[in-house]
Steps between C-alpha positions, in 0.01 A plus 500: 500500500413301819746722693331811368158364609625420841654845536175654393303287745740595780470868412120478504497320838747751651283789367184339643667439835623856515161632413335279767750620748445855417123461538559325830722787620222741384231303687720493810569873481135584469409277787779638714390862415143415589610365845733787553228756427255329741763547776567857399117578511521472877714823493194672363329489839709807605374707211171676465374624165213761490287514210239766382241322295201680336193289425209567270151349549327747265580558135240770474303303241818411313605851432750585769747322735403623833697407818256464784721356775854549607658251731845465643668165583807376674649215302627236746630150495301287745554130514722527187218650293421853390253667730317829441410696820262788453610801683305803345200576294461809288815653656384456857645239742262220588300546820199356681352179376727494187807520710384229742401270218824539307706448812316176589550374145884576531527336844324184370744484213797536735366225724456263200857579397646436849797259478512521120845491333572532132675168512158340545432568131841406348378164385212647315733636230318839460636849487316744717468796269317815589322546172135564541517281817558188285713202549659397177613135469869481397606265355230236499267660240779659304784390264814699549802540272825680526499771230818697583746617762523857624724681757336692780685654791808314390335162509442259213130432496282255302197650327226239489176517323195323654209424279162332591485139420232377261172446687604708800235762431757780586557800276807646662862478442804558723853603457731417789860633555665238721851462651568127427752484773277618795158450346410871580232654289638846403233624273148375402288601200131416474278538201131445459410460132126481517230454747139445384314501826184708530661811642823535306546445124844495339697559814869559458740558782871518580643475842871521584647415842850590615681507829873483579429221758292302246167573682236548238371848555316692219667819376248578216208322355275585217169359391307588183138389533166505329168491686160469355189684632183466298569578143844671558843393547743705731867468433724600793836496642598424857849556645672444836826668578680362817718756667738354750366184661201617708276700277373522147274711304221348292314670219246391248318697232280450188680596173207461260147372466376308193163356404511121521401461127836655402709330768664160477466338840743223416800728456703680752493881515774676317792602713 
């Protein structure tokens, strides 16, 4: 009996030790992937993304979605951070005062970034992710767990789920595809489950990043959103398709309009 109890205790200790070691390896892999990604972000300096973005300042008394301004930006990496450089308005290149003002703003940003290297931020433990120009903390505010293993391009990758820790105030989840041997992040999936700020209600989005070198570049992103104007809710879909590495197309449109009395602002729009 005593021998059986000892064997059971040994088995439990071995199991706990193995579990702790696995979690330690997962933590290490996530940290390594974050550090590797920060280094890879430096390569983004050579790429320019051009976005066409339509804005609406007038809903025509809540009846129509009316684009009133069309701007064109270059997406740059300046000082390790996403930078939007305005290059055209309403289909015409910037000129005059607008061009001078934008060039001055860009030169000031370049001056502030002089001497910057991505290694300067390695100790911060954050992944620089170009998702709505946000910096998502990984892994401090997230708990991460190994859920399965997958093969991609002949490599055995760990698939790790990252969920917000209690009290973090975050409403996003991440899925990471990591090579545990090199720490390279091969794929990245980002989900916003709900956002209850004043402009967006029930926001839901999926972003997937993939690059053969492990640099996180968006291939396709999709956002389902709901905005409120007066007594109406506008359900819409926004999509971005990235062709090659230098350009992408961005579109957004309203799919339906409902009176606020029949809408549930706490739920995400149907896909």
